[in-house]
Coordinates of C-alpha atoms in Angstrom, one line a residue:
Chain A
M13 CA 0.0 0.1 -0.1
S14 CA 1.4 3.3 -0.9
D15 CA 1.3 6.2 1.5
A16 CA -1.3 7.9 -0.6
E17 CA -3.7 5.0 0.1
R18 CA -2.8 5.1 3.9
K19 CA -5.9 4.6 6.0
I20 CA -7.1 7.1 8.5
R21 CA -7.5 5.3 11.7
V22 CA -10.1 6.7 14.2
I23 CA -10.9 5.9 17.7
V24 CA -14.5 6.3 18.8
A25 CA -15.0 6.2 22.4
K26 CA -17.6 6.9 25.0
P27 CA -16.2 8.0 28.5
G28 CA -18.2 8.4 31.6
L29 CA -21.4 6.6 32.9
D30 CA -24.1 7.2 30.4
G31 CA -24.6 4.3 28.1
H32 CA -26.4 5.8 25.2
D33 CA -24.0 5.0 22.3
R34 CA -26.2 5.5 19.4
G35 CA -24.6 8.8 18.3
A36 CA -21.2 7.3 18.8
K37 CA -22.3 4.3 16.5
V38 CA -23.8 6.6 13.9
V39 CA -20.6 8.4 13.6
A40 CA -18.4 5.3 13.6
R41 CA -20.6 3.8 10.7
A42 CA -20.5 7.1 8.8
L43 CA -16.6 7.2 9.0
R44 CA -16.5 3.6 8.0
D45 CA -18.5 4.3 4.9
A46 CA -16.2 7.2 4.3
G47 CA -13.3 4.3 3.9
M48 CA -11.9 5.1 7.4
E49 CA -10.8 2.3 9.9
V50 CA -12.8 3.0 13.0
I51 CA -11.7 1.4 16.2
Y52 CA -14.8 1.3 18.3
T53 CA -14.1 0.8 22.1
G54 CA -17.5 0.7 23.6
I55 CA -19.1 2.5 26.5
R56 CA -17.9 3.5 30.1
Q57 CA -14.4 4.3 29.0
T58 CA -12.1 5.8 31.5
P59 CA -9.5 8.4 30.3
A60 CA -6.6 6.0 30.7
M61 CA -8.6 3.3 28.5
I62 CA -9.2 5.8 25.8
A63 CA -5.5 7.0 25.8
E64 CA -4.3 3.4 25.9
A65 CA -6.4 2.6 22.9
A66 CA -5.2 5.5 21.0
L67 CA -1.6 4.5 21.8
Q68 CA -1.9 0.9 20.9
E69 CA -3.9 1.6 17.7
D70 CA -1.7 4.4 16.7
A71 CA -4.7 6.5 15.9
D72 CA -4.8 9.6 13.8
V73 CA -8.0 10.8 15.3
V74 CA -9.6 10.5 18.7
G75 CA -13.5 11.0 18.6
I76 CA -15.3 11.3 22.0
S77 CA -19.2 11.2 22.4
I78 CA -20.6 12.3 25.6
L79 CA -24.2 12.9 26.8
S80 CA -23.8 13.2 30.4
G81 CA -22.8 16.9 30.7
A82 CA -19.5 15.9 32.2
H83 CA -17.5 17.1 29.4
L84 CA -15.6 19.8 31.1
E85 CA -14.9 17.6 33.9
L86 CA -13.7 14.5 31.9
F87 CA -12.3 15.9 28.8
P88 CA -9.1 17.5 30.4
H89 CA -8.4 14.2 32.0
I90 CA -8.7 12.4 28.6
L91 CA -6.2 14.9 27.2
S92 CA -3.8 14.6 30.1
A93 CA -3.9 10.8 30.0
C94 CA -3.1 11.0 26.2
A95 CA -0.4 13.4 26.7
E96 CA 1.3 11.2 29.2
R97 CA 1.7 8.8 26.2
D98 CA 2.8 11.6 23.8
I99 CA -0.6 11.9 22.1
T100 CA -1.4 15.5 22.0
P101 CA -3.6 17.8 19.8
A102 CA -0.3 18.7 17.9
N103 CA 0.1 15.1 16.6
T104 CA -3.6 13.8 16.8
L105 CA -7.0 15.1 15.9
F106 CA -9.4 15.3 18.8
F107 CA -13.1 15.9 18.2
C108 CA -16.2 15.3 20.2
G109 CA -19.9 15.2 20.0
G110 CA -22.9 14.9 22.1
I111 CA -24.9 17.2 24.3
I112 CA -22.6 20.1 24.6
P113 CA -23.9 23.7 25.5
D114 CA -22.8 26.6 23.1
E115 CA -21.0 28.3 25.9
D116 CA -18.7 25.4 26.4
L117 CA -17.5 25.5 22.8
A118 CA -14.8 28.0 23.2
K119 CA -13.4 26.3 26.1
L120 CA -13.2 22.8 24.4
H121 CA -11.4 24.5 21.3
E122 CA -9.0 26.0 23.7
I123 CA -8.0 22.6 25.5
G124 CA -7.6 21.0 22.1
F125 CA -10.8 19.7 20.7
Q126 CA -10.7 21.1 17.1
G127 CA -14.3 19.9 16.2
V128 CA -17.4 19.8 18.3
F129 CA -20.6 18.3 16.8
G130 CA -24.0 18.5 18.5
P131 CA -27.4 16.8 17.8
G132 CA -28.3 17.3 14.3
A133 CA -24.8 17.6 13.0
N134 CA -24.6 16.2 9.4
T135 CA -22.2 13.1 9.2
N136 CA -20.9 14.5 5.9
D137 CA -19.6 17.4 7.8
I138 CA -17.8 15.3 10.2
I139 CA -16.3 13.2 7.6
E140 CA -15.0 16.4 5.7
F141 CA -13.8 17.8 9.1
V142 CA -11.7 14.7 9.8
R143 CA -10.3 14.5 6.2
E144 CA -9.4 18.2 6.3
H145 CA -7.6 18.0 9.6
V146 CA -5.9 14.7 9.4
A147 CA -2.3 15.8 8.2
A148 CA -1.3 13.9 5.1
P149 CA 1.6 11.8 5.9
A150 CA 4.8 13.1 4.4
Chain B
M18 CA 7.4 12.8 12.1
S19 CA 5.6 10.6 9.3
D20 CA 9.0 10.4 7.4
S21 CA 8.8 7.0 5.7
G22 CA 12.6 6.7 5.2
P23 CA 15.1 4.4 6.8
Q24 CA 16.0 7.1 9.3
Y25 CA 12.4 7.0 10.8
A26 CA 12.5 3.1 10.9
A27 CA 15.7 3.1 12.6
E28 CA 14.4 5.6 15.2
L29 CA 11.4 3.4 15.6
V30 CA 13.5 0.3 16.3
V31 CA 15.5 2.1 18.8
G32 CA 12.4 3.3 20.6
L33 CA 10.9 -0.4 20.5
R34 CA 14.0 -1.9 21.9
A35 CA 14.0 0.6 24.8
G36 CA 10.3 -0.5 25.5
N37 CA 8.7 2.6 24.1
R38 CA 5.2 1.4 23.3
R39 CA 4.4 4.5 21.1
A40 CA 7.3 3.5 18.9
L41 CA 6.1 0.1 18.9
A42 CA 2.6 1.1 17.7
R43 CA 4.0 3.3 14.9
L44 CA 6.3 0.7 13.5
L45 CA 3.2 -1.6 13.6
T46 CA 1.4 0.9 11.4
E47 CA 4.5 1.0 8.9
A48 CA 4.5 -2.9 9.0
E49 CA 0.9 -3.2 8.3
N50 CA 1.1 -0.9 5.5
G51 CA 4.1 -2.4 3.9
S52 CA 5.8 0.9 3.7
P53 CA 9.4 1.6 3.1
A54 CA 9.9 2.3 6.7
G55 CA 7.9 -0.9 7.6
R56 CA 10.2 -3.1 5.5
E57 CA 13.3 -1.4 6.9
G58 CA 12.2 -1.8 10.5
L59 CA 11.5 -5.4 9.8
R60 CA 14.8 -5.8 8.2
L61 CA 16.5 -4.4 11.3
L62 CA 14.3 -6.5 13.8
F63 CA 14.1 -9.8 12.1
A64 CA 16.9 -11.6 13.9
D65 CA 14.9 -10.9 17.1
T66 CA 11.8 -12.8 16.0
G67 CA 11.0 -16.5 16.4
R68 CA 10.7 -16.3 20.3
A69 CA 7.0 -15.9 21.0
H70 CA 4.4 -18.5 20.9
T71 CA 1.8 -17.4 18.1
V72 CA -1.5 -18.9 18.7
G73 CA -4.5 -18.4 16.1
I74 CA -8.0 -18.0 17.3
T75 CA -10.6 -18.6 14.7
G76 CA -14.2 -19.6 14.3
S77 CA -17.5 -18.6 13.0
P78 CA -18.9 -15.0 13.7
G79 CA -20.5 -14.8 17.0
A80 CA -18.7 -17.9 18.3
G81 CA -16.9 -16.0 20.9
K82 CA -13.4 -15.3 19.4
S83 CA -12.8 -11.9 21.1
T84 CA -14.2 -13.2 24.5
V85 CA -12.1 -16.4 24.4
T86 CA -9.1 -14.3 23.4
N87 CA -9.7 -12.0 26.3
M88 CA -10.0 -14.9 28.7
L89 CA -6.8 -16.5 27.3
A90 CA -4.8 -13.3 27.7
K91 CA -5.9 -13.0 31.3
A92 CA -4.8 -16.7 31.9
Y93 CA -1.4 -16.0 30.4
R94 CA -1.1 -12.9 32.6
A95 CA -1.8 -15.0 35.6
Q96 CA 1.3 -16.9 34.6
D97 CA 3.3 -13.7 34.2
K98 CA 3.7 -14.1 30.4
T99 CA 3.4 -10.8 28.3
V100 CA 0.7 -10.9 25.6
A101 CA 0.1 -9.3 22.4
I102 CA -3.3 -9.6 20.7
V103 CA -3.7 -8.9 17.0
A104 CA -7.5 -8.7 16.1
V105 CA -8.6 -8.8 12.4
D106 CA -11.9 -7.6 11.5
P107 CA -13.4 -7.4 7.9
S108 CA -13.1 -4.3 5.7
S109 CA -16.1 -3.1 3.7
P110 CA -15.7 -4.5 0.1
F111 CA -17.5 -1.4 -1.2
T112 CA -15.8 1.5 0.7
Q113 CA -12.7 -0.3 2.1
G114 CA -13.6 1.3 5.5
A115 CA -13.8 -0.9 8.7
I116 CA -15.3 -0.8 12.2
L117 CA -13.0 -2.8 14.3
G118 CA -14.7 -3.6 17.5
D119 CA -12.7 -6.6 19.1
R120 CA -11.6 -4.1 21.8
V121 CA -15.0 -3.9 23.1
R122 CA -14.8 -7.5 24.5
M123 CA -11.3 -6.9 25.9
Q124 CA -12.1 -4.1 28.3
D125 CA -10.7 -5.7 31.4
L126 CA -7.3 -6.0 29.7
S127 CA -7.1 -2.3 29.6
G128 CA -4.5 -0.9 32.2
D129 CA -2.3 -3.8 32.1
P130 CA 1.0 -2.8 30.5
G131 CA 1.7 -6.6 29.8
V132 CA -1.0 -6.7 27.2
F133 CA -0.9 -4.9 23.9
V134 CA -3.8 -5.1 21.7
R135 CA -3.8 -4.0 17.8
S136 CA -6.9 -4.1 15.7
L137 CA -6.4 -4.8 11.9
A138 CA -8.8 -4.4 9.2
S139 CA -8.7 -7.3 6.5
R140 CA -8.3 -4.8 3.7
G141 CA -9.6 -7.0 0.9
A142 CA -7.7 -10.1 1.8
L143 CA -9.9 -13.1 1.8
G144 CA -8.2 -15.7 4.0
G145 CA -9.4 -14.6 7.4
L146 CA -6.3 -12.2 8.0
S147 CA -4.8 -9.2 6.3
H148 CA -1.8 -9.0 4.0
G149 CA 0.1 -7.3 6.7
T150 CA -0.7 -9.6 9.5
L151 CA 2.4 -11.6 9.2
D152 CA 4.5 -8.5 9.4
V153 CA 2.6 -7.1 12.3
V154 CA 3.1 -10.4 14.3
A155 CA 6.8 -10.3 13.4
V156 CA 7.3 -6.9 15.0
L157 CA 5.3 -7.9 18.1
D158 CA 7.5 -11.0 18.3
A159 CA 10.5 -8.8 18.1
S160 CA 9.3 -6.5 20.8
G161 CA 9.5 -9.5 23.2
R162 CA 6.0 -10.6 23.9
D163 CA 5.8 -14.1 25.2
V164 CA 2.6 -15.0 23.5
I165 CA 0.8 -13.5 20.5
L166 CA -2.8 -14.2 20.1
I167 CA -4.0 -13.8 16.4
E168 CA -7.9 -13.4 16.0
T169 CA -9.2 -13.9 12.6
V170 CA -12.3 -12.5 11.0
G171 CA -15.4 -14.5 11.4
A172 CA -14.4 -17.7 9.6
G173 CA -16.4 -20.0 7.7
Q174 CA -14.9 -22.8 5.7
D175 CA -12.1 -21.5 3.6
E176 CA -10.5 -18.9 5.9
V177 CA -7.5 -21.2 6.7
E178 CA -4.8 -18.8 6.3
I179 CA -4.3 -18.7 10.1
A180 CA -3.0 -22.2 10.0
G181 CA 0.0 -21.0 8.2
A182 CA 0.5 -17.8 10.2
A183 CA 0.2 -19.3 13.7
Q184 CA 2.1 -22.2 15.5
T185 CA -1.1 -23.3 17.2
T186 CA -4.4 -22.9 15.8
V187 CA -7.5 -22.8 18.2
L188 CA -10.9 -23.4 16.5
I189 CA -13.8 -22.2 18.3
N190 CA -17.1 -24.2 18.0
T191 CA -20.5 -23.6 19.8
P192 CA -23.4 -25.7 20.2
G193 CA -26.5 -25.0 18.4
M194 CA -24.8 -24.5 14.9
G195 CA -26.2 -27.8 13.8
D196 CA -25.2 -28.7 10.4
D197 CA -22.4 -26.3 10.3
I198 CA -20.3 -28.9 11.9
Q199 CA -20.9 -31.2 8.8
A200 CA -20.0 -28.3 6.5
M201 CA -16.8 -27.7 8.4
K202 CA -15.5 -31.1 7.9
A203 CA -13.5 -30.5 4.8
G204 CA -12.3 -27.0 5.4
I205 CA -11.5 -25.3 8.7
M206 CA -11.8 -28.5 10.8
E207 CA -8.7 -29.7 9.4
I208 CA -6.6 -26.9 10.6
A209 CA -7.5 -27.0 14.3
D210 CA -4.8 -28.1 16.6
V211 CA -7.0 -27.3 19.6
L212 CA -10.9 -27.4 19.5
C213 CA -12.4 -25.1 21.9
V214 CA -16.2 -25.7 22.7
N215 CA -17.5 -22.3 23.7
K216 CA -20.7 -21.4 25.2
A217 CA -20.6 -24.9 27.0
D218 CA -23.5 -23.8 29.2
H219 CA -25.8 -23.7 26.2
P220 CA -28.0 -26.8 25.1
G221 CA -26.6 -29.2 22.8
V222 CA -23.0 -29.1 24.1
D223 CA -22.8 -32.9 24.7
A224 CA -24.1 -33.6 21.2
L225 CA -21.5 -31.3 19.7
I226 CA -18.6 -32.7 21.7
G227 CA -19.9 -36.1 20.5
Q228 CA -19.9 -35.0 16.9
L229 CA -16.4 -33.6 17.2
R230 CA -15.1 -36.8 18.8
A231 CA -16.6 -38.7 15.8
L232 CA -14.9 -36.5 13.4
L233 CA -11.6 -36.7 15.1
S234 CA -11.7 -40.6 15.4
L235 CA -11.4 -40.5 11.5
N236 CA -7.8 -39.0 11.7
V237 CA -6.2 -42.4 12.2
H238 CA -2.8 -41.4 11.0
A239 CA -2.5 -38.2 12.9
D240 CA 0.3 -37.9 15.5
W241 CA -1.6 -35.2 17.3
Q242 CA -5.2 -35.4 18.4
P243 CA -6.7 -32.0 18.8
P244 CA -8.0 -32.0 22.4
I245 CA -11.5 -30.8 22.8
V246 CA -11.7 -28.2 25.6
P247 CA -15.2 -26.9 26.7
T248 CA -15.2 -23.2 27.8
I249 CA -17.6 -20.6 28.9
A250 CA -15.5 -17.6 28.0
T251 CA -17.9 -14.9 29.4
Q252 CA -17.3 -16.3 33.0
G253 CA -13.7 -17.4 32.5
E254 CA -14.6 -21.0 32.7
G255 CA -12.1 -23.4 31.1
A256 CA -9.3 -20.8 30.7
D257 CA -6.7 -23.0 32.4
A258 CA -7.7 -26.1 30.6
L259 CA -7.4 -24.2 27.2
L260 CA -4.1 -22.6 28.0
E261 CA -2.7 -26.1 28.9
A262 CA -4.0 -27.6 25.6
I263 CA -2.3 -24.8 23.8
T264 CA 0.9 -25.1 25.5
A265 CA 0.9 -28.9 25.1
H266 CA 0.5 -28.5 21.5
R267 CA 3.6 -26.3 21.3
E268 CA 5.6 -28.9 23.2
H269 CA 4.4 -31.5 20.7
L270 CA 5.7 -29.3 17.9
V271 CA 9.0 -28.7 19.6
S272 CA 9.6 -32.4 20.6
T273 CA 8.6 -33.8 17.2
G274 CA 10.7 -31.1 15.2
K275 CA 7.5 -30.1 13.4
L276 CA 8.0 -26.4 14.8
A277 CA 10.9 -25.9 12.5
L278 CA 9.4 -27.5 9.5
R279 CA 6.1 -25.5 9.9
E280 CA 8.3 -22.3 10.2
R281 CA 10.2 -23.0 7.2
D282 CA 7.0 -23.8 5.3
R283 CA 5.5 -20.5 6.4
F284 CA 8.7 -18.6 5.3
R285 CA 8.5 -20.5 1.9
R286 CA 4.9 -19.4 1.4
Q287 CA 5.7 -15.9 2.6
V288 CA 8.8 -15.4 0.4
L289 CA 6.9 -16.8 -2.5
A290 CA 3.8 -14.6 -1.9
I291 CA 6.1 -11.5 -1.8
A292 CA 8.1 -12.6 -4.9
R293 CA 4.9 -13.0 -6.8
A294 CA 3.6 -9.7 -5.9
E295 CA 6.9 -8.0 -6.7
L296 CA 7.2 -9.8 -10.1
L297 CA 3.6 -8.8 -11.1
A298 CA 4.2 -5.2 -10.0
G299 CA 7.4 -5.2 -11.9
M300 CA 5.5 -6.4 -15.0
L301 CA 2.8 -4.1 -14.7
H302 CA 5.0 -1.0 -14.0
G303 CA 7.7 -2.1 -16.4
P304 CA 8.0 -1.2 -20.1
R305 CA 4.6 -0.5 -21.6
G306 CA 3.1 -3.2 -19.0
E307 CA -0.3 -1.7 -18.8
Q308 CA -0.3 -0.8 -22.4
R309 CA 0.6 -4.2 -23.5
L310 CA -1.9 -5.6 -21.1
A311 CA -4.8 -3.3 -22.6
Q312 CA -3.9 -4.5 -26.0
I313 CA -4.1 -8.4 -25.1
L314 CA -7.2 -7.7 -23.2
D315 CA -8.7 -6.4 -26.5
D316 CA -7.9 -9.7 -28.2
V317 CA -9.4 -11.6 -25.2
T318 CA -12.7 -9.7 -25.4
A319 CA -12.8 -10.2 -29.1
R320 CA -12.4 -13.8 -28.3
H321 CA -9.3 -14.1 -30.4
L322 CA -7.4 -15.1 -27.5
D323 CA -8.2 -17.4 -24.5
P324 CA -7.1 -15.9 -20.9
H325 CA -4.4 -18.6 -20.5
S326 CA -2.7 -17.7 -23.8
A327 CA -3.2 -14.1 -23.0
A328 CA -1.2 -14.3 -19.7
A329 CA 1.5 -16.4 -21.3
A330 CA 1.9 -13.8 -24.2
W331 CA 1.9 -10.9 -21.8
I332 CA 4.5 -12.5 -19.5
D333 CA 6.7 -13.4 -22.5
Q334 CA 6.6 -10.0 -23.9
G335 CA 7.4 -8.5 -20.5
L336 CA 10.3 -10.8 -20.1
H337 CA 11.8 -9.9 -23.5
A338 CA 11.0 -6.4 -23.5

């Protein structure tokens, strides 16, 4: 396989205690249908589990789905668990989706989530966002 | 960072040897992709391979491959062995995308640095593995893991490539599949070194074990009778017995000298497969390869030339071009 055909590898994970993973599954499916390789980790992931999956799978992208409202609580923990493993917004694309109030968007961007997709987001926009932001391997 | 050259490979190899798991993960990506860096990394690491026990886990979709793999990994960890898991799931034939979901059943391995899980998409390969699987396993082997569990895509009858890739192949059967056992007779049953009967708390388990015994009794010449091990993987039941059966198989391979023979056979197939691909690529990308092929295909579609003669003509022209 030439580098031009290199697959985009995406982790899709659900942290915290809410078990509603329909949104995560819809996004996973859409990214698969766009030709990406999606590693689906399932629900109730701790920050360490997400970071470990991103490391072992050498993911280009980490997508987090959350509905519980605990994003400002949990996301910094996820980012620091990733950073301990040299997985940072500088070398990996982070995005999230779920129930996220508008007033939190700036904060999420600031800590490293380049994309935030709420209810009603178009999966094509998510696909385009990922394609645009994953740096083409040299 | 995404440099694909030898310098990058050398850096990753140094990292891997220092126990850096990020370097290991990145080298696995290069190896899976068959990139120049991946090939260079393998060249540097190859002398360190051949130490791990490679165990294939195969069976029908839903038989419990991931759950059995998870259970086995925990049993090996209880013996203080380090484990790598390579889990292959199918790629979509239409979009080439994939959802790799085996980690979902391996949650309780997370947080143990002695276990490294890597998911692979089959990427169009039809034998139950992907083209990069052997190289991925080799890198994990060189990283010093004691055991490498290789989980195939859900296998039917023909997905038997795992037997050539792993030292020991575990075939997972489940009760209630009825006539599937009959269908399995010729294909995948033959590659099993250990027969795991999972979901042993489901009805029909005794009948299944009886059928398997009857099938095995036909193997009169075999010097290894695959043991039948019942498990309830969701509860961890049968883990030790399964691990024991797998270990006994490896001891059998070592004591009979078959381990070396099988390995040589594997390398033969691997070298020939690589040579075949290289030769073909050389012809296609060689002097007017595609053009000549197009002309010959015109003759074939016009029924002036049959496919066998066409291939012979194309090769002959290529060699004398």
